[in-house]
Tab-separated table of N, CA and C in Angstrom:
chain	number	residue	atom	x	y	z
A	1	MET	N	-19.972	5.379	-14.252
A	1	MET	CA	-18.875	5.107	-12.706
A	1	MET	C	-17.127	5.675	-13.762
A	2	ALA	N	-16.185	6.066	-12.596
A	2	ALA	CA	-15.072	6.319	-13.448
A	2	ALA	C	-14.079	5.589	-13.769
A	3	LYS	N	-13.194	5.552	-14.597
A	3	LYS	CA	-11.729	4.803	-14.898
A	3	LYS	C	-10.777	5.413	-13.916
A	4	ILE	N	-10.243	4.646	-13.890
A	4	ILE	CA	-8.901	5.271	-12.516
A	4	ILE	C	-7.570	4.391	-12.984
A	5	GLY	N	-6.694	4.725	-12.943
A	5	GLY	CA	-5.552	4.254	-12.917
A	5	GLY	C	-5.100	4.625	-11.504
A	6	VAL	N	-4.346	3.916	-10.881
A	6	VAL	CA	-3.537	3.571	-9.896
A	6	VAL	C	-2.217	3.360	-9.995
A	7	PHE	N	-1.379	4.516	-9.764
A	7	PHE	CA	0.084	4.602	-10.045
A	7	PHE	C	0.322	4.568	-8.677
A	8	VAL	N	1.418	3.544	-8.331
A	8	VAL	CA	2.352	3.046	-7.335
A	8	VAL	C	3.497	3.571	-7.071
A	9	GLY	N	3.943	4.349	-5.687
A	9	GLY	CA	5.498	4.208	-5.256
A	9	GLY	C	5.741	3.593	-4.306
A	10	THR	N	6.581	2.373	-4.529
A	10	THR	CA	6.845	1.694	-3.178
A	10	THR	C	8.201	1.680	-2.792
A	11	VAL	N	8.833	0.820	-1.737
A	11	VAL	CA	9.792	0.479	-1.709
A	11	VAL	C	9.588	-1.238	-1.298
A	12	TYR	N	9.182	-1.423	0.319
A	12	TYR	CA	8.742	-2.484	0.659
A	12	TYR	C	7.745	-3.166	0.574
A	13	GLY	N	6.638	-2.801	-0.079
A	13	GLY	CA	5.002	-3.364	-0.524
A	13	GLY	C	4.219	-2.319	0.377
A	14	ASN	N	3.887	-1.617	1.327
A	14	ASN	CA	3.431	-1.207	1.859
A	14	ASN	C	2.467	-0.809	1.358
A	15	ALA	N	2.544	0.395	0.074
A	15	ALA	CA	1.846	0.782	-0.744
A	15	ALA	C	1.344	0.730	-1.689
A	16	LEU	N	1.985	-0.729	-2.123
A	16	LEU	CA	1.311	-1.689	-2.890
A	16	LEU	C	0.142	-2.353	-2.598
A	17	ALA	N	0.112	-2.490	-1.285
A	17	ALA	CA	-1.120	-3.440	-0.482
A	17	ALA	C	-2.326	-1.994	-0.410
A	18	VAL	N	-1.972	-0.696	0.377
A	18	VAL	CA	-2.843	-0.182	-0.158
A	18	VAL	C	-3.272	0.306	-1.975
A	19	ALA	N	-2.688	0.186	-2.549
A	19	ALA	CA	-3.013	0.191	-3.506
A	19	ALA	C	-4.375	-0.844	-4.559
A	20	GLU	N	-4.020	-2.475	-3.589
A	20	GLU	CA	-4.119	-3.188	-4.236
A	20	GLU	C	-6.140	-3.194	-3.359
A	21	ASN	N	-5.946	-2.943	-2.030
A	21	ASN	CA	-6.969	-3.050	-1.548
A	21	ASN	C	-8.081	-1.355	-2.252
A	22	ALA	N	-7.115	-0.276	-2.321
A	22	ALA	CA	-8.414	0.621	-2.973
A	22	ALA	C	-9.091	0.399	-4.678
A	23	GLN	N	-8.118	-0.971	-5.320
A	23	GLN	CA	-8.684	-1.032	-6.664
A	23	GLN	C	-9.864	-2.024	-6.252
A	24	GLN	N	-9.983	-3.232	-5.190
A	24	GLN	CA	-10.785	-3.822	-5.211
A	24	GLN	C	-11.897	-2.921	-4.142
A	25	LEU	N	-11.784	-2.279	-3.911
A	25	LEU	CA	-12.755	-1.361	-3.083
A	25	LEU	C	-13.275	-0.645	-4.097
A	26	LEU	N	-12.360	0.246	-5.276
A	26	LEU	CA	-13.100	1.358	-5.660
A	26	LEU	C	-14.073	0.214	-6.928
A	27	GLU	N	-13.476	-0.693	-7.253
A	27	GLU	CA	-14.132	-1.712	-8.330
A	27	GLU	C	-15.528	-1.948	-7.442
A	28	GLN	N	-15.323	-2.404	-5.775
A	28	GLN	CA	-16.875	-2.663	-5.662
A	28	GLN	C	-18.151	-1.658	-5.831
A	29	GLN	N	-17.482	-0.290	-5.658
A	29	GLN	CA	-18.486	0.776	-5.938
A	29	GLN	C	-18.593	0.482	-7.727
A	30	GLY	N	-18.024	0.158	-8.428
A	30	GLY	CA	-18.057	0.103	-9.772
A	30	GLY	C	-17.524	1.322	-10.387
A	31	HIS	N	-16.145	1.273	-10.608
A	31	HIS	CA	-15.429	1.937	-11.126
A	31	HIS	C	-14.213	0.879	-11.783
A	32	GLU	N	-13.649	1.199	-12.635
A	32	GLU	CA	-12.837	0.448	-13.493
A	32	GLU	C	-11.485	1.323	-13.084
A	33	VAL	N	-10.779	-0.208	-12.147
A	33	VAL	CA	-9.044	0.363	-11.924
A	33	VAL	C	-8.210	-0.878	-12.577
A	34	GLU	N	-7.131	0.317	-12.346
A	34	GLU	CA	-6.114	-0.378	-12.715
A	34	GLU	C	-4.547	-0.163	-11.892
A	35	ILE	N	-3.595	-0.836	-11.805
A	35	ILE	CA	-2.514	-0.721	-10.842
A	35	ILE	C	-1.309	-1.054	-12.031
A	36	PHE	N	-0.262	0.540	-11.895
A	36	PHE	CA	0.816	0.643	-12.145
A	36	PHE	C	1.899	0.612	-11.868
A	37	GLU	N	2.399	-0.374	-11.152
A	37	GLU	CA	3.978	-0.272	-10.396
A	37	GLU	C	5.003	-0.058	-11.202
A	38	GLU	N	5.390	-0.031	-12.355
A	38	GLU	CA	6.340	0.590	-13.470
A	38	GLU	C	5.707	1.323	-14.101
A	39	ALA	N	4.720	2.270	-14.035
A	39	ALA	CA	4.204	3.492	-14.817
A	39	ALA	C	4.938	3.950	-15.959
A	40	THR	N	4.683	4.062	-16.910
A	40	THR	CA	5.237	4.892	-18.206
A	40	THR	C	4.478	6.293	-18.205
A	41	LEU	N	5.028	7.271	-18.891
A	41	LEU	CA	4.049	8.694	-19.125
A	41	LEU	C	2.964	7.955	-20.203
A	42	ALA	N	3.247	7.393	-21.221
A	42	ALA	CA	2.048	6.827	-21.969
A	42	ALA	C	1.278	6.144	-21.460
A	43	GLN	N	1.368	5.259	-20.164
A	43	GLN	CA	0.503	4.754	-19.523
A	43	GLN	C	-0.646	5.419	-18.562
A	44	TRP	N	0.059	6.838	-17.826
A	44	TRP	CA	-0.277	7.872	-17.610
A	44	TRP	C	-1.033	9.060	-18.339
A	45	GLN	N	-0.886	8.507	-19.513
A	45	GLN	CA	-1.752	9.824	-20.577
A	45	GLN	C	-2.919	9.265	-20.724
A	46	GLU	N	-2.825	7.633	-21.086
A	46	GLU	CA	-4.189	7.010	-20.839
A	46	GLU	C	-5.836	7.424	-20.324
A	47	TYR	N	-4.992	8.406	-18.987
A	47	TYR	CA	-5.968	8.723	-17.452
A	47	TYR	C	-6.130	10.187	-17.906
A	48	LEU	N	-5.351	10.865	-18.809
A	48	LEU	CA	-5.745	12.356	-18.106
A	48	LEU	C	-7.035	12.719	-18.732
A	49	GLN	N	-8.406	12.028	-19.202
A	49	GLN	CA	-9.299	12.582	-19.373
A	49	GLN	C	-9.969	11.405	-18.347
A	50	HIS	N	-9.553	11.551	-17.138
A	50	HIS	CA	-10.135	10.467	-16.288
A	50	HIS	C	-9.846	10.925	-15.042
A	51	VAL	N	-9.388	9.485	-14.750
A	51	VAL	CA	-9.210	9.539	-12.667
A	51	VAL	C	-7.823	9.092	-12.420
A	52	VAL	N	-6.686	9.686	-11.302
A	52	VAL	CA	-5.635	9.035	-10.995
A	52	VAL	C	-5.877	8.794	-9.712
A	53	LEU	N	-4.961	7.909	-9.242
A	53	LEU	CA	-4.804	7.772	-7.834
A	53	LEU	C	-3.443	6.978	-7.633
A	54	VAL	N	-2.799	8.225	-6.779
A	54	VAL	CA	-1.425	8.284	-6.503
A	54	VAL	C	-1.256	7.643	-5.330
A	55	VAL	N	-0.537	6.292	-5.210
A	55	VAL	CA	-0.837	6.049	-4.034
A	55	VAL	C	1.170	5.647	-3.549
A	56	THR	N	1.615	6.388	-3.529
A	56	THR	CA	3.519	6.302	-2.625
A	56	THR	C	3.805	6.574	-1.428
A	57	SER	N	4.836	5.445	-0.690
A	57	SER	CA	5.675	6.047	-0.127
A	57	SER	C	6.851	6.864	-0.155
A	58	THR	N	7.421	7.664	1.170
A	58	THR	CA	8.479	8.412	1.206
A	58	THR	C	9.714	7.781	1.291
A	59	THR	N	10.811	7.855	0.222
A	59	THR	CA	12.352	7.471	0.750
A	59	THR	C	12.974	8.567	1.540
A	60	GLY	N	14.662	7.957	1.503
A	60	GLY	CA	15.710	9.421	2.031
A	60	GLY	C	15.102	10.425	2.424
A	61	GLN	N	15.471	11.403	1.752
A	61	GLN	CA	15.312	12.500	2.491
A	61	GLN	C	13.887	13.110	1.728
A	62	GLY	N	12.835	12.851	1.709
A	62	GLY	CA	11.673	12.992	1.078
A	62	GLY	C	11.629	12.625	-0.438
A	63	ASP	N	12.189	11.711	-0.813
A	63	ASP	CA	12.353	11.228	-1.988
A	63	ASP	C	11.158	10.357	-2.500
A	64	LEU	N	10.991	10.486	-3.357
A	64	LEU	CA	9.756	9.126	-4.393
A	64	LEU	C	10.703	7.899	-4.169
A	65	PRO	N	10.098	7.010	-3.974
A	65	PRO	CA	10.995	5.438	-4.330
A	65	PRO	C	10.790	5.396	-5.937
A	66	ASP	N	12.565	4.479	-6.455
A	66	ASP	CA	12.332	4.484	-7.291
A	66	ASP	C	11.727	4.110	-8.643
A	67	ASN	N	10.492	3.099	-8.331
A	67	ASN	CA	9.684	2.763	-9.011
A	67	ASN	C	8.985	4.355	-9.712
A	68	ILE	N	8.552	4.812	-9.374
A	68	ILE	CA	7.595	5.888	-9.613
A	68	ILE	C	8.626	7.392	-9.952
A	69	GLN	N	9.489	7.739	-9.476
A	69	GLN	CA	10.653	8.873	-9.896
A	69	GLN	C	10.684	9.063	-11.235
A	70	PRO	N	10.678	7.809	-12.001
A	70	PRO	CA	10.910	8.278	-13.252
A	70	PRO	C	9.618	8.956	-14.279
A	71	LEU	N	8.206	8.515	-13.345
A	71	LEU	CA	7.405	9.157	-14.244
A	71	LEU	C	7.282	10.238	-13.853
A	72	TYR	N	7.447	10.386	-12.102
A	72	TYR	CA	7.343	12.336	-11.954
A	72	TYR	C	7.846	13.026	-12.937
A	73	THR	N	9.249	12.663	-13.125
A	73	THR	CA	9.965	13.701	-14.196
A	73	THR	C	9.687	14.125	-15.190
A	74	GLU	N	9.245	12.612	-15.948
A	74	GLU	CA	8.610	12.936	-17.053
A	74	GLU	C	7.210	13.615	-17.222
A	75	LEU	N	6.805	13.470	-15.864
A	75	LEU	CA	5.494	14.292	-16.181
A	75	LEU	C	5.806	15.765	-15.589
A	76	ASN	N	7.159	16.239	-14.764
A	76	ASN	CA	7.560	17.700	-14.466
A	76	ASN	C	7.879	17.997	-16.143
A	77	ASP	N	9.150	17.177	-17.004
A	77	ASP	CA	10.015	18.038	-18.040
A	77	ASP	C	8.717	17.421	-19.337
A	78	THR	N	7.812	16.755	-19.294
A	78	THR	CA	6.749	16.670	-20.565
A	78	THR	C	5.756	16.999	-20.785
A	79	LEU	N	5.402	16.472	-20.322
A	79	LEU	CA	3.773	16.772	-19.767
A	79	LEU	C	3.221	18.219	-19.573
A	80	GLY	N	3.609	18.731	-18.663
A	80	GLY	CA	3.262	19.561	-18.242
A	80	GLY	C	1.363	19.829	-17.701
A	81	TYR	N	0.686	20.742	-18.551
A	81	TYR	CA	-0.823	21.344	-17.898
A	81	TYR	C	-1.689	20.206	-18.284
A	82	GLN	N	-1.911	19.614	-17.659
A	82	GLN	CA	-3.323	18.546	-17.294
A	82	GLN	C	-4.792	18.876	-16.697
A	83	PRO	N	-4.889	19.853	-17.107
A	83	PRO	CA	-6.196	20.634	-16.391
A	83	PRO	C	-7.383	19.305	-16.841
A	84	ASP	N	-7.363	18.709	-17.570
A	84	ASP	CA	-8.918	17.929	-17.228
A	84	ASP	C	-8.617	16.686	-16.783
A	85	LEU	N	-7.508	16.001	-15.582
A	85	LEU	CA	-7.330	15.239	-14.504
A	85	LEU	C	-7.608	15.708	-13.474
A	86	ARG	N	-8.358	14.514	-13.521
A	86	ARG	CA	-8.789	14.309	-12.042
A	86	ARG	C	-7.899	13.356	-10.924
A	87	TYR	N	-7.885	13.671	-10.036
A	87	TYR	CA	-6.613	13.063	-9.092
A	87	TYR	C	-6.804	12.969	-7.918
A	88	GLY	N	-6.354	11.786	-7.350
A	88	GLY	CA	-5.886	11.386	-5.708
A	88	GLY	C	-4.488	11.560	-4.988
A	89	VAL	N	-4.686	11.624	-4.317
A	89	VAL	CA	-3.188	11.003	-3.110
A	89	VAL	C	-3.090	10.397	-1.960
A	90	ILE	N	-2.870	9.115	-1.889
A	90	ILE	CA	-2.511	8.880	-0.267
A	90	ILE	C	-1.130	8.285	-0.466
A	91	ALA	N	-0.106	9.250	0.497
A	91	ALA	CA	1.386	9.191	0.794
A	91	ALA	C	1.679	8.405	2.218
A	92	LEU	N	2.458	8.368	2.326
A	92	LEU	CA	2.839	6.881	3.273
A	92	LEU	C	4.594	7.562	3.662
A	93	GLY	N	4.689	8.051	4.923
A	93	GLY	CA	5.820	7.986	5.612
A	93	GLY	C	6.069	8.210	6.754
A	94	ASP	N	7.099	8.667	7.313
A	94	ASP	CA	7.270	8.462	8.764
A	94	ASP	C	7.035	9.931	9.557
A	95	SER	N	6.563	9.944	10.251
A	95	SER	CA	6.465	11.147	10.890
A	95	SER	C	7.832	11.475	12.174
A	96	SER	N	8.595	10.921	12.248
A	96	SER	CA	9.937	11.483	12.594
A	96	SER	C	10.910	11.864	11.939
A	97	TYR	N	10.439	12.048	10.683
A	97	TYR	CA	11.704	13.067	9.736
A	97	TYR	C	11.213	13.568	9.579
A	98	ASP	N	11.756	14.657	9.274
A	98	ASP	CA	10.754	16.264	8.405
A	98	ASP	C	10.293	16.106	7.417
A	99	THR	N	10.738	15.442	6.332
A	99	THR	CA	10.208	15.131	5.291
A	99	THR	C	8.874	14.322	5.292
A	100	PHE	N	8.065	13.989	6.364
A	100	PHE	CA	6.975	13.263	6.207
A	100	PHE	C	6.614	13.109	5.342
A	101	CYS	N	5.735	12.411	4.752
A	101	CYS	CA	5.165	12.337	3.525
A	101	CYS	C	5.653	13.024	2.191
A	102	GLY	N	7.159	13.374	2.421
A	102	GLY	CA	7.623	13.838	0.938
A	102	GLY	C	7.438	13.690	-0.205
A	103	GLY	N	7.086	12.237	-0.775
A	103	GLY	CA	7.039	11.978	-1.801
A	103	GLY	C	5.767	12.084	-2.542
A	104	GLY	N	4.526	11.921	-1.447
A	104	GLY	CA	3.042	11.965	-1.887
A	104	GLY	C	2.927	13.616	-2.244
A	105	ARG	N	3.614	14.535	-1.235
A	105	ARG	CA	3.234	15.562	-0.817
A	105	ARG	C	3.844	16.275	-2.730
A	106	ALA	N	4.844	15.597	-2.742
A	106	ALA	CA	5.637	16.185	-4.142
A	106	ALA	C	4.867	16.179	-5.422
A	107	PHE	N	4.410	14.782	-5.249
A	107	PHE	CA	3.614	14.106	-6.221
A	107	PHE	C	2.302	15.518	-6.166
A	108	ASP	N	1.792	15.795	-5.240
A	108	ASP	CA	0.462	16.397	-5.049
A	108	ASP	C	1.147	18.338	-5.708
A	109	GLU	N	2.014	18.568	-4.946
A	109	GLU	CA	2.322	19.611	-5.558
A	109	GLU	C	2.498	19.986	-7.239
A	110	LEU	N	3.411	19.071	-7.953
A	110	LEU	CA	3.479	18.912	-9.077
A	110	LEU	C	1.807	18.747	-10.113
A	111	LEU	N	1.234	18.017	-9.988
A	111	LEU	CA	-0.273	17.943	-10.271
A	111	LEU	C	-1.177	19.477	-10.354
A	112	GLN	N	-1.356	19.961	-9.084
A	112	GLN	CA	-1.453	21.110	-8.773
A	112	GLN	C	-0.590	22.281	-9.605
A	113	GLU	N	0.427	22.575	-9.534
A	113	GLU	CA	1.030	23.479	-10.303
A	113	GLU	C	0.576	23.097	-11.965
A	114	GLN	N	0.173	21.928	-12.451
A	114	GLN	CA	-0.204	21.566	-13.797
A	114	GLN	C	-1.843	21.509	-13.763
A	115	GLU	N	-2.523	21.892	-12.777
A	115	GLU	CA	-3.400	22.688	-13.049
A	115	GLU	C	-4.610	20.693	-13.037
A	116	ALA	N	-4.035	20.072	-12.486
A	116	ALA	CA	-5.197	19.060	-12.431
A	116	ALA	C	-5.886	19.422	-11.352
A	117	LYS	N	-6.773	18.228	-11.096
A	117	LYS	CA	-8.110	18.363	-9.751
A	117	LYS	C	-8.336	17.973	-8.563
A	118	ARG	N	-7.668	17.684	-7.882
A	118	ARG	CA	-7.929	17.293	-6.590
A	118	ARG	C	-8.800	17.022	-6.488
A	119	MET	N	-8.999	15.648	-6.061
A	119	MET	CA	-10.418	15.088	-4.998
A	119	MET	C	-10.203	15.156	-3.914
A	120	GLY	N	-10.903	15.474	-3.035
A	120	GLY	CA	-10.370	15.519	-1.891
A	120	GLY	C	-8.970	15.836	-0.987
A	121	GLU	N	-9.036	15.932	0.051
A	121	GLU	CA	-7.644	16.208	0.686
A	121	GLU	C	-6.596	14.709	0.394
A	122	ILE	N	-5.357	14.830	0.233
A	122	ILE	CA	-4.455	14.220	0.280
A	122	ILE	C	-4.470	13.386	1.734
A	123	LEU	N	-4.481	12.023	1.682
A	123	LEU	CA	-4.396	11.096	3.122
A	123	LEU	C	-3.198	10.850	3.385
A	124	LEU	N	-2.817	11.200	4.214
A	124	LEU	CA	-1.335	10.874	4.964
A	124	LEU	C	-1.455	9.499	6.058
A	125	ILE	N	-0.107	8.682	5.858
A	125	ILE	CA	-0.300	7.630	6.503
A	125	ILE	C	0.829	7.782	7.826
A	126	ASP	N	0.893	7.734	8.895
A	126	ASP	CA	2.084	8.011	9.561
A	126	ASP	C	2.346	6.457	9.818
A	127	ALA	N	3.808	5.826	9.748
A	127	ALA	CA	4.039	4.716	10.038
A	127	ALA	C	4.098	4.333	11.325
A	128	THR	N	4.229	5.699	12.027
A	128	THR	CA	5.028	5.462	13.550
A	128	THR	C	3.546	5.282	14.683
A	129	GLU	N	2.449	5.684	13.538
A	129	GLU	CA	0.913	5.174	14.010
A	129	GLU	C	0.101	4.205	13.607
A	130	VAL	N	0.324	3.832	12.748
A	130	VAL	CA	-0.158	2.976	12.029
A	130	VAL	C	0.589	1.748	11.444
A	131	TYR	N	-0.252	0.537	12.060
A	131	TYR	CA	0.550	-0.661	11.370
A	131	TYR	C	-0.111	-1.406	9.687
A	132	GLU	N	-1.039	-0.792	9.967
A	132	GLU	CA	-1.946	-1.638	8.651
A	132	GLU	C	-2.445	-0.568	8.256
A	133	PRO	N	-1.243	-0.052	7.057
A	133	PRO	CA	-1.585	1.325	6.365
A	133	PRO	C	-3.189	0.605	5.000
A	134	GLU	N	-2.787	-0.150	4.855
A	134	GLU	CA	-4.149	-1.014	4.192
A	134	GLU	C	-5.304	-0.791	4.519
A	135	ALA	N	-5.621	-0.962	5.697
A	135	ALA	CA	-7.194	-1.459	6.419
A	135	ALA	C	-7.150	0.350	6.838
A	136	PHE	N	-5.775	0.882	7.331
A	136	PHE	CA	-6.047	2.230	7.466
A	136	PHE	C	-6.627	3.390	6.878
A	137	ALA	N	-6.550	3.077	5.356
A	137	ALA	CA	-6.745	3.677	4.054
A	137	ALA	C	-8.261	3.451	3.546
A	138	LEU	N	-8.970	2.360	4.244
A	138	LEU	CA	-10.446	1.835	3.559
A	138	LEU	C	-11.586	3.297	3.353
A	139	ASP	N	-11.523	4.295	4.669
A	139	ASP	CA	-12.748	4.909	5.210
A	139	ASP	C	-12.142	6.002	4.095
A	140	TRP	N	-11.287	6.733	3.633
A	140	TRP	CA	-10.749	7.356	3.031
A	140	TRP	C	-11.212	6.789	1.765
A	141	ILE	N	-10.298	5.839	1.243
A	141	ILE	CA	-11.375	5.153	-0.106
A	141	ILE	C	-12.247	5.570	-0.320
A	142	GLU	N	-13.387	4.603	0.073
A	142	GLU	CA	-14.496	4.885	0.303
A	142	GLU	C	-15.343	6.060	-0.226
A	143	GLN	N	-14.713	7.135	0.620
A	143	GLN	CA	-15.148	8.651	0.879
A	143	GLN	C	-14.959	9.205	-0.605
A	144	TRP	N	-13.135	8.700	-1.403
A	144	TRP	CA	-12.706	9.062	-2.368
A	144	TRP	C	-12.991	8.957	-3.328
A	145	GLY	N	-13.538	7.518	-3.382
A	145	GLY	CA	-14.657	7.216	-4.452
A	145	GLY	C	-15.706	7.554	-4.602
A	146	GLY	N	-16.522	8.296	-3.540
A	146	GLY	CA	-17.547	8.620	-3.582
A	146	GLY	C	-17.386	9.925	-4.449
A	147	LEU	N	-16.633	11.074	-4.151
A	147	LEU	CA	-16.681	11.932	-5.210
A	147	LEU	C	-16.927	11.736	-6.266
A	148	LEU	N	-16.213	10.721	-6.981
A	148	LEU	CA	-16.008	10.492	-8.070
A	148	LEU	C	-17.532	11.010	-9.293
């Protein structure tokens, strides 16, 4: 089974709730899972030969939440090439904004540029349609865990 680091970008706690449900479900599948809310580059680097799940909301004009923005910046400015990393993205947003799920999409674009390997498609969760994102994400998480 896989060793998975779940890196969370959250403002109001919805992304963290999704991450906690993901941890529970993935552990039931036999994976080893740890959640990081204030992640450092060093913590990310521990998973370069393993698997990362990014669960992030979107703020402002498609920005990442303050608790994950420094990690994103360090990945962009310092780390670069990550060809052995396997990852997934769950993006939370509001489709009434032009920047719908911009935080998660930006993370995915960065990891694609760095040649990390995305497992499955990005899960986009729309706050205008989904009132319990942690429950909505369960089917995707179960399928994603099966890809590992």
